[in-house]
XYZ file of N, CA and C in Angstrom:
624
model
N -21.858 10.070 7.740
C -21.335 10.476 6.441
C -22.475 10.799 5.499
N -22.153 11.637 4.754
C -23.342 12.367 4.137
C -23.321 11.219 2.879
N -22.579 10.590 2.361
C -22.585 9.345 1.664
C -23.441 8.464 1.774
N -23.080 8.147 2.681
C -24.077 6.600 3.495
C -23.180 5.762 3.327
N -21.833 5.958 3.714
C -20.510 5.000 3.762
C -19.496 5.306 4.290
N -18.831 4.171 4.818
C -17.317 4.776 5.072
C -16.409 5.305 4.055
N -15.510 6.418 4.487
C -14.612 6.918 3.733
C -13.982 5.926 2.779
N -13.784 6.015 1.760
C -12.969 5.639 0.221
C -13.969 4.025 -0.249
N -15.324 4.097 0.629
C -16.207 3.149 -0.031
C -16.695 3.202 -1.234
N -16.971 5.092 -1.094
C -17.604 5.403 -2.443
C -16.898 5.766 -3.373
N -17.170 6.058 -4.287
C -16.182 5.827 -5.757
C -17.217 7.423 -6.612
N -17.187 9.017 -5.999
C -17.945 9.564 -6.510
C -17.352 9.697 -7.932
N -18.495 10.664 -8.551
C -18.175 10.966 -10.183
C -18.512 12.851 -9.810
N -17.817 13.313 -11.105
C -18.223 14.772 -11.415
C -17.272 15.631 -10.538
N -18.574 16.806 -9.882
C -17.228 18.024 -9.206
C -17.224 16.653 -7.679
N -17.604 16.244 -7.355
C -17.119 15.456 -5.945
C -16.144 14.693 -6.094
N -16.040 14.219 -7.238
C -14.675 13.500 -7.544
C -13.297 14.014 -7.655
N -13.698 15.340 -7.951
C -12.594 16.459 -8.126
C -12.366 17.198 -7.023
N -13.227 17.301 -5.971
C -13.561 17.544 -4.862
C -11.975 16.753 -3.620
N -12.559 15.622 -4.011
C -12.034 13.903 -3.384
C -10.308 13.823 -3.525
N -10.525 14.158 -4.997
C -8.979 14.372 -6.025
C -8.146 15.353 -4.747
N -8.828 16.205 -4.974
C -8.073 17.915 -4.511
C -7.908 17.531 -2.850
N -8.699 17.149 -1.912
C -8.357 17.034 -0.819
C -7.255 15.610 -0.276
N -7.441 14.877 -1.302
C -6.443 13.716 -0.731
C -4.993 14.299 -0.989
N -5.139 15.543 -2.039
C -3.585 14.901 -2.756
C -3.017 15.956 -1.736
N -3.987 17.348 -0.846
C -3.412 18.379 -0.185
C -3.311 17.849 0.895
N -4.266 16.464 1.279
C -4.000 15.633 2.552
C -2.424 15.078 2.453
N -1.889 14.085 1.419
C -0.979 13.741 0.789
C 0.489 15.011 1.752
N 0.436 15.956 0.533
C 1.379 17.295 1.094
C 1.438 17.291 2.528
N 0.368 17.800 3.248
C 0.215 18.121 5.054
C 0.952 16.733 5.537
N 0.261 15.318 5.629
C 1.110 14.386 5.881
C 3.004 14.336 5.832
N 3.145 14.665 4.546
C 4.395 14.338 3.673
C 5.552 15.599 4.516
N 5.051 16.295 4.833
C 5.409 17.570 5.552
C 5.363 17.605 7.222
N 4.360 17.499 7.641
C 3.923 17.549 8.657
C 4.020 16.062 9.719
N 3.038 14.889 8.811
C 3.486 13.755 9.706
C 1.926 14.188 10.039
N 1.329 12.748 11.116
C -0.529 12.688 11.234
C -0.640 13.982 11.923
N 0.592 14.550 13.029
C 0.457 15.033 14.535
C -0.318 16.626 13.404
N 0.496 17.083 12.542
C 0.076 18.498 11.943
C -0.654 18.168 10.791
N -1.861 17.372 10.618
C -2.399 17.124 9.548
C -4.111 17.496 10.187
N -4.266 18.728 9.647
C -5.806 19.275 10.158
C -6.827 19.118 9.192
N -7.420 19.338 9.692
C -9.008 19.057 8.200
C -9.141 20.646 7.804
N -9.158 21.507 8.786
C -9.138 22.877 8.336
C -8.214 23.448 7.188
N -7.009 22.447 7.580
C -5.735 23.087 6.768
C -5.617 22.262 5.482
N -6.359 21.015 5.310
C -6.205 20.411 4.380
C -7.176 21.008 3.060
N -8.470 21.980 4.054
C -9.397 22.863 2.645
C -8.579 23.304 2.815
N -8.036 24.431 3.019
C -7.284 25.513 2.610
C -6.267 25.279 1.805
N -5.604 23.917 1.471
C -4.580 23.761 0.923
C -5.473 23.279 -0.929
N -6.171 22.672 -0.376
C -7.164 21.971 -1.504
C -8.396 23.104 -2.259
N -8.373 24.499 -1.544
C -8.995 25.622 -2.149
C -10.544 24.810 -2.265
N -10.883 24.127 -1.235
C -12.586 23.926 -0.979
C -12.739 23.853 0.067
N -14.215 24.244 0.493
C -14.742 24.610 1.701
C -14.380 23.679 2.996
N -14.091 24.498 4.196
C -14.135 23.803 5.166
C -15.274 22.656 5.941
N -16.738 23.214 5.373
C -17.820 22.361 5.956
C -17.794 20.674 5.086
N -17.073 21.345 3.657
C -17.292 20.377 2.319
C -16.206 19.015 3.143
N -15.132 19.190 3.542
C -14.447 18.443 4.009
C -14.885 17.813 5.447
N -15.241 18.450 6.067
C -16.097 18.029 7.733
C -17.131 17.079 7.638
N -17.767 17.620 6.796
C -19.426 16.755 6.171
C -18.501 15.477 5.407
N -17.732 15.279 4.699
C -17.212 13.932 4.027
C -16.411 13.035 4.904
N -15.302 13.695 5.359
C -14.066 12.673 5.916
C -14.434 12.536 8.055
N -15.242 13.938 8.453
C -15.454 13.955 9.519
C -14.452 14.085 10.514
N -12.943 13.163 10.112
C -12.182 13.523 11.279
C -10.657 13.214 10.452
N -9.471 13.202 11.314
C -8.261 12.845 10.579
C -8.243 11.799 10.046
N -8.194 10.566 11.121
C -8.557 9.108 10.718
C -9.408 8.870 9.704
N -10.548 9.719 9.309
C -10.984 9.193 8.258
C -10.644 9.509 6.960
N -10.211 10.838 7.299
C -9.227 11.243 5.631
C -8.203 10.353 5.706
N -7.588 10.146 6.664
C -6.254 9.119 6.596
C -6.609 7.800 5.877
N -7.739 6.834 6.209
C -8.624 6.443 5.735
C -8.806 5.865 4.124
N -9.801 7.091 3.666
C -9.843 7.681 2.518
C -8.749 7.503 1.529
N -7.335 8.248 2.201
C -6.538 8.156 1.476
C -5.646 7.050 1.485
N -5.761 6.096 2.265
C -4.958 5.004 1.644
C -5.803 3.973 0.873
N -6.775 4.375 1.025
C -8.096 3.814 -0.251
C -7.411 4.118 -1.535
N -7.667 5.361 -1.423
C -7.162 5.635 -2.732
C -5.990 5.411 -3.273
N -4.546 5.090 -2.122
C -3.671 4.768 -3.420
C -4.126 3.102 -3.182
N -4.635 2.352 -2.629
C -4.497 1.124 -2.683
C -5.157 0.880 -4.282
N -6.248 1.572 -4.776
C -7.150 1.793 -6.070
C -5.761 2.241 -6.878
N -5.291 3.428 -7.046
C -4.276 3.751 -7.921
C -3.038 2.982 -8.388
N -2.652 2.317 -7.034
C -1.731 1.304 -7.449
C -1.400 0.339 -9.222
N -0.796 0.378 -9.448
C -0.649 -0.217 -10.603
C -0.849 -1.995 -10.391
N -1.531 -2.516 -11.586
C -1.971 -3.993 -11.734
C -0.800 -4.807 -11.408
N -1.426 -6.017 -11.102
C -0.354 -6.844 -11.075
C 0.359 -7.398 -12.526
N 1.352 -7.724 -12.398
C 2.586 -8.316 -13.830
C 2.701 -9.729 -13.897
N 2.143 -10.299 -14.795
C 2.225 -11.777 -15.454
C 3.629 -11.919 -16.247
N 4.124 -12.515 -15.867
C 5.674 -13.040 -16.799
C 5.272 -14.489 -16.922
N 4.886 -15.280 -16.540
C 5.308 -16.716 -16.742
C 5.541 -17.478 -15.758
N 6.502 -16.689 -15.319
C 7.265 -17.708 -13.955
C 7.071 -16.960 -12.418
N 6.816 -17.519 -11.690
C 7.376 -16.930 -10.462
C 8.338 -16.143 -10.302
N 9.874 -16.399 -10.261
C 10.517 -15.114 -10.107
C 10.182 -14.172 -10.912
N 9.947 -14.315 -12.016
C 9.927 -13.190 -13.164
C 8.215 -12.280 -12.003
N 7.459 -12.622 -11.867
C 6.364 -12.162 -11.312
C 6.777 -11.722 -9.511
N 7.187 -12.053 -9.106
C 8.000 -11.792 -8.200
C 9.248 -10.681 -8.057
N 9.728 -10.739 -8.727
C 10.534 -9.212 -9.617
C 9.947 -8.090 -9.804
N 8.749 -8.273 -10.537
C 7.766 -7.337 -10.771
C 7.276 -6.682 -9.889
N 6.844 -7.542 -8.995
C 6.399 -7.147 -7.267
C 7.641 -6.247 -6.871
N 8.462 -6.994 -6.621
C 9.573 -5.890 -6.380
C 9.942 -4.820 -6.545
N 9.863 -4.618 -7.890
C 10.154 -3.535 -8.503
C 9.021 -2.466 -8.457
N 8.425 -3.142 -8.433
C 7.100 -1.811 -7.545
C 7.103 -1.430 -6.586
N 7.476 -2.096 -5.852
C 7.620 -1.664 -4.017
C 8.388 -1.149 -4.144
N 9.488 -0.976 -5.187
C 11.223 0.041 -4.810
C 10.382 1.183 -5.181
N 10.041 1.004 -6.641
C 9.331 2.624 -7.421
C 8.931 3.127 -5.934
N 8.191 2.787 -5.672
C 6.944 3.615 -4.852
C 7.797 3.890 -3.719
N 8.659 3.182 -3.229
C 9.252 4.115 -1.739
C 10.284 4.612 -1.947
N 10.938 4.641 -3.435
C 12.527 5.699 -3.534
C 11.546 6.691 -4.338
N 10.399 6.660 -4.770
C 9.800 8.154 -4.982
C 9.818 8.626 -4.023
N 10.305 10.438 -4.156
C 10.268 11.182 -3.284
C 9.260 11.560 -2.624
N 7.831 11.354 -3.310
C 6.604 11.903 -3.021
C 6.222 10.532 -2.235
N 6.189 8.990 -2.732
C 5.396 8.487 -2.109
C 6.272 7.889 -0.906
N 7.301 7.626 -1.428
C 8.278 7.367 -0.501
C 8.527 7.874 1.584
N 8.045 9.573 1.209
C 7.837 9.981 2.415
C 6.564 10.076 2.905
N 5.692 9.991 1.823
C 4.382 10.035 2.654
C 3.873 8.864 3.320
N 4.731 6.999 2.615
C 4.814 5.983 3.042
C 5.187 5.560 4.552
N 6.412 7.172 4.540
C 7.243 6.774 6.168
C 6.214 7.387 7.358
N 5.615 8.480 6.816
C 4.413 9.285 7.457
C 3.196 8.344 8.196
N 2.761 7.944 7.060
C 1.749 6.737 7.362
C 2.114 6.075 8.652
N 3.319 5.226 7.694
C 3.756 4.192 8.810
C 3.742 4.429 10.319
N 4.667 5.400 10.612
C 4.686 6.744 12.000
C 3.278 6.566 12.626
N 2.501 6.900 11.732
C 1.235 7.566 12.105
C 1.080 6.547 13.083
N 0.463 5.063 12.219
C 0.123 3.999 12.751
C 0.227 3.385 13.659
N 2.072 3.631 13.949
C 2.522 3.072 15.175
C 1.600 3.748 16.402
N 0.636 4.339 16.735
C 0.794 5.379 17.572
C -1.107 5.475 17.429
N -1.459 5.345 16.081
C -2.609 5.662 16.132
C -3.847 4.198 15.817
N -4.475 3.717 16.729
C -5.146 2.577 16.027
C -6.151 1.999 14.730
N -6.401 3.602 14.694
C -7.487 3.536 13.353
C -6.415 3.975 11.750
N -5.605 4.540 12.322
C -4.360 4.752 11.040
C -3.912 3.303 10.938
N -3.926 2.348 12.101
C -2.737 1.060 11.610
C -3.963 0.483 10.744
N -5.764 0.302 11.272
C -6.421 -0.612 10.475
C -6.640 0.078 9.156
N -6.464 1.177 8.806
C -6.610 1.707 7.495
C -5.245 1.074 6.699
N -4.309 1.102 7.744
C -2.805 0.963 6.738
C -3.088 -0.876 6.501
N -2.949 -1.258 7.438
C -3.259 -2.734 7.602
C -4.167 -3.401 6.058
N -5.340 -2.384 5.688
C -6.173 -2.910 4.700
C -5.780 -2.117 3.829
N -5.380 -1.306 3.274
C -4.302 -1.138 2.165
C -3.084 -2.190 1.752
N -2.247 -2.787 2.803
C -1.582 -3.611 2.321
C -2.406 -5.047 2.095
N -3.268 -5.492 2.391
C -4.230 -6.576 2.294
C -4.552 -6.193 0.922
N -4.930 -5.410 0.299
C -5.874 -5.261 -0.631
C -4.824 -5.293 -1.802
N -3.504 -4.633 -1.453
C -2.377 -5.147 -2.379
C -1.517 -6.275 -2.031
N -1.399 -6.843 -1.366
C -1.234 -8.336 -1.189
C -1.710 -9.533 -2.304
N -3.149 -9.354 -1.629
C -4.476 -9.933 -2.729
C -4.496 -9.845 -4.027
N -3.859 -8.586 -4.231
C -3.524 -8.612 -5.487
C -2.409 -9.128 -6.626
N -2.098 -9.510 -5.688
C -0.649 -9.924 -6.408
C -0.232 -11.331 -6.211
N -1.533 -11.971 -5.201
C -1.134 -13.608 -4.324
C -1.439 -14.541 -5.192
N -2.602 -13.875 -6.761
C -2.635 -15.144 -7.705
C -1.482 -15.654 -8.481
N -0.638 -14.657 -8.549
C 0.946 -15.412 -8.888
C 1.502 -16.823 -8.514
N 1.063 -16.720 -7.619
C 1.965 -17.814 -6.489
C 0.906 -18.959 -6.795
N -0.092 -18.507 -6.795
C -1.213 -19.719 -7.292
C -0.964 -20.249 -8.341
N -0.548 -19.335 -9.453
C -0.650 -19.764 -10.907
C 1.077 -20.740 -10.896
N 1.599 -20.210 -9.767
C 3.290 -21.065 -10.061
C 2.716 -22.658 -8.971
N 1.796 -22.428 -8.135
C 1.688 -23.828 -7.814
C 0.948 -24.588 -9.174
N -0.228 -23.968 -9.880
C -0.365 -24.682 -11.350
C 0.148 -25.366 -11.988
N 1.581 -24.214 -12.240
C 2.514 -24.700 -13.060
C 3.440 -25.681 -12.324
N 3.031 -25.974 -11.260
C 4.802 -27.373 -10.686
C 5.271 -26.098 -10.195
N 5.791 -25.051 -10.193
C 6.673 -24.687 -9.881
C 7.319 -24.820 -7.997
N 6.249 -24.741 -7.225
C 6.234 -24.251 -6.344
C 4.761 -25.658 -5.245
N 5.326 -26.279 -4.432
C 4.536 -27.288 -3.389
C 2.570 -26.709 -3.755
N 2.162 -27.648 -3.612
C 0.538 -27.542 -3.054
C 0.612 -27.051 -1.522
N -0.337 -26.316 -1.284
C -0.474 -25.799 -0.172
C 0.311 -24.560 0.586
N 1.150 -24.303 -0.319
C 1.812 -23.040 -0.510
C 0.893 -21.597 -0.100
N 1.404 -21.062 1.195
C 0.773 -19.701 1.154
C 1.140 -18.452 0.432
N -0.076 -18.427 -0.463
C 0.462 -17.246 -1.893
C 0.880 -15.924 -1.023
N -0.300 -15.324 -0.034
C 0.480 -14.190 0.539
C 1.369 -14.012 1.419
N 1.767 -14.862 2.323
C 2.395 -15.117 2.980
C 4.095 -14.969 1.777
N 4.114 -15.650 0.633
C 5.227 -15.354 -0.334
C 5.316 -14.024 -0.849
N 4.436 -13.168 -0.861
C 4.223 -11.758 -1.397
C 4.431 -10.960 -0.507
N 4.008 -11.164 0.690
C 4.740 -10.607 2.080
C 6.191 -10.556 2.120
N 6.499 -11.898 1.718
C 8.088 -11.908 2.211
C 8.896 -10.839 1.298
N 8.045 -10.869 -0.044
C 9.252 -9.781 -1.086
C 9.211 -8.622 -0.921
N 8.243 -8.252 0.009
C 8.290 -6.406 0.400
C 8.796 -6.317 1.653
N 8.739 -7.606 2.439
C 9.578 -6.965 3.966
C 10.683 -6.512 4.184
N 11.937 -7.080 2.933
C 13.070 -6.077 3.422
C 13.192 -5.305 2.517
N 11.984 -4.881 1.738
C 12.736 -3.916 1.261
C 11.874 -2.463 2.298
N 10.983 -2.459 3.094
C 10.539 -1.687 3.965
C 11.541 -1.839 5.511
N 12.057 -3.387 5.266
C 13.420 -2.989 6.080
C 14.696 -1.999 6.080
N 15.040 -2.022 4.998
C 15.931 -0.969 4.546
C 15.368 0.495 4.626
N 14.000 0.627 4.028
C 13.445 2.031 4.009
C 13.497 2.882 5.555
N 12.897 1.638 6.655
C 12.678 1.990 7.825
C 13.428 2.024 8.889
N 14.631 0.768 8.591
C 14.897 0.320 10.138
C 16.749 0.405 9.588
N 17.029 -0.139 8.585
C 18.226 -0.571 8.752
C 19.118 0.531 8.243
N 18.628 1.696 6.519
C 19.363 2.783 6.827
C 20.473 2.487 5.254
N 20.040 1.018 5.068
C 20.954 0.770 3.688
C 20.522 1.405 2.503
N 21.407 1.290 1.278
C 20.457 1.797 0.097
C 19.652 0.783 -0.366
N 18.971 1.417 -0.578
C 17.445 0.746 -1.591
C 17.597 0.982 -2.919
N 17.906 -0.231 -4.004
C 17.932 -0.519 -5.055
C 17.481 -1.696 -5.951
N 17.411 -1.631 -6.984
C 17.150 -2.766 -8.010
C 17.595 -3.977 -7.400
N 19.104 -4.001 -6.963
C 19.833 -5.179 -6.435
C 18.987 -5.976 -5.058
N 18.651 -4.841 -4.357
C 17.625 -5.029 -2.969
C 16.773 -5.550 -3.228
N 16.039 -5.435 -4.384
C 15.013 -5.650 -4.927
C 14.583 -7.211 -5.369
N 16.055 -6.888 -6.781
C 15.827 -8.761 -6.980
C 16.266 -9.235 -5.914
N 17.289 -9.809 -5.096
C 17.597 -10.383 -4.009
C 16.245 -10.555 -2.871
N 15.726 -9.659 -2.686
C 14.245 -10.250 -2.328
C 13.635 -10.890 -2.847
N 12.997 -10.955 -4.448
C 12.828 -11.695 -5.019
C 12.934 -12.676 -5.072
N 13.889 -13.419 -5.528
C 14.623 -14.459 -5.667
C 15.062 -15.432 -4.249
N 14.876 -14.414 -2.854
C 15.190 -15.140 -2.085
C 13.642 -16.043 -1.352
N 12.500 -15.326 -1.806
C 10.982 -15.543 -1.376
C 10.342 -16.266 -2.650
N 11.474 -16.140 -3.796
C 10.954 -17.734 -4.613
C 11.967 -19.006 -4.275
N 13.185 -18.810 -3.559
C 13.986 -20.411 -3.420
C 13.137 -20.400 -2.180
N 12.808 -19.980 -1.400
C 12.180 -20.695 -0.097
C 10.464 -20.605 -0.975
N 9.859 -19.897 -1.527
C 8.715 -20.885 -1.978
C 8.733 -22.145 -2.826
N 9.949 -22.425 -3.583
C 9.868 -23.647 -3.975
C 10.683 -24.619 -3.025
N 11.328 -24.317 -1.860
C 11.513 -25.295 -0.899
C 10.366 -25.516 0.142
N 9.405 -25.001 -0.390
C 8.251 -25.298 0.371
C 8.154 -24.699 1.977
N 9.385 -23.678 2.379
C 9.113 -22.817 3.355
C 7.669 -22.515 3.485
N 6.772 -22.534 2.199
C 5.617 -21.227 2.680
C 4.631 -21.906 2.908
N 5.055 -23.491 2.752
C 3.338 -24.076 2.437
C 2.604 -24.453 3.986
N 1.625 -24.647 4.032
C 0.935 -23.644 5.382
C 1.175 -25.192 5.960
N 1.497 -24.914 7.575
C 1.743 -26.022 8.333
C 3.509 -26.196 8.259
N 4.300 -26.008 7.528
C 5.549 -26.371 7.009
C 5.809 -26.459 8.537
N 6.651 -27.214 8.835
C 8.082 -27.132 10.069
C 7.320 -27.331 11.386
N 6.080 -27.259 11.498
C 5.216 -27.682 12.506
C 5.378 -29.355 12.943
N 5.608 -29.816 13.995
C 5.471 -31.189 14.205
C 4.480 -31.764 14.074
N 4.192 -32.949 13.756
C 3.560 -33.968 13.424
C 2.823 -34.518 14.624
């Protein structure tokens, strides 16, 4: 890499940033359309109106624009939400994970990914550390509700942040239901009564 890094390590400024901008979001489209199988580096300048070498010399191959770009929304993602309480912060979580997969834009480029991954090994560890990196982000919640009493010592924070996005990527992927607000809190709410029954706290249900 003409960087001296892996893809979405660096954080450029100026025309490379605009550069970076323009090819993820035409990467974005080709995906969203196409799926990994029709996603070319050739076709992604051409869509992004910059040079073909400019893209070869940076991302080098699919996997690494693929890469790249879940860097980048893992960075874009919106902060995590402080309410007070666990569910209330837990809700929040929720309600982000609906935004982002009943958008039409991210929604399908989410199912794209996913696809990809099944199938490709360097797409699952790119996808894999995108959801880590938003996980992490959101696992001091669960910390701050063991603080507060709310919720056992020894409680696994991500392991609870996991649980409030799995069905709702159940519904998106597998099961075919609608995806709504209701889907939403009900996840919620069901990954805070089992974190304050101490479902999450690490070791739970293991014999003695």
């Amino acid at each position: 890499m003409a960087d001296g890094g892996e893809p979405g390590t660096v954080r450029p400024g100026g025309r490379t940033a605009r550069v970076r901008e323009a090819v993820l979001r035409a990467a974005e489209d080709a995906l969203t359309e196409q799926g990994l199988s029709g996603l070319d580096l050739a076709d992604v300048a051409r869509r992004a109106e910059v040079g073909k070498t400019t893209v070869y010399r940076r991302w080098g191959t699919v996997t690494g624009l693929v890469a790249d770009l879940l860097a980048d929304m893992a960075e874009q993602s919106a902060p995590r939400t402080e309410t007070g309480s666990l569910l209330g912060d837990l809700t929040a979580n929720a309600r982000l994970v609906l935004r982002t997969l009943t958008d039409p834009r991210q929604g399908a480029l989410f199912k794209a990914l996913i696809a990809a991954a099944t199938g490709d090994a360097k797409t699952a560890a790119a996808l894999h550390r995108f959801y880590d990196i938003r996980v992490r982000e959101w696992a001091p919640c669960v910390r701050q509700a063991v603080d507060r009493g709310e919720v056992p010592e020894g409680t696994d924070a991500q392991e609870v942040i996991r649980a409030v996005s799995a069905p709702l990527y159940y519904h998106l992927l597998i099961s075919g239901g609608r995806l709504d607000g209701a889907v939403a809190d009900r996840a919620a709410e069901a990954a805070a009564v089992a974190a304050r029954a101490g479902v999450f706290v690490r070791g739970a249900g293991k014999p003695a």
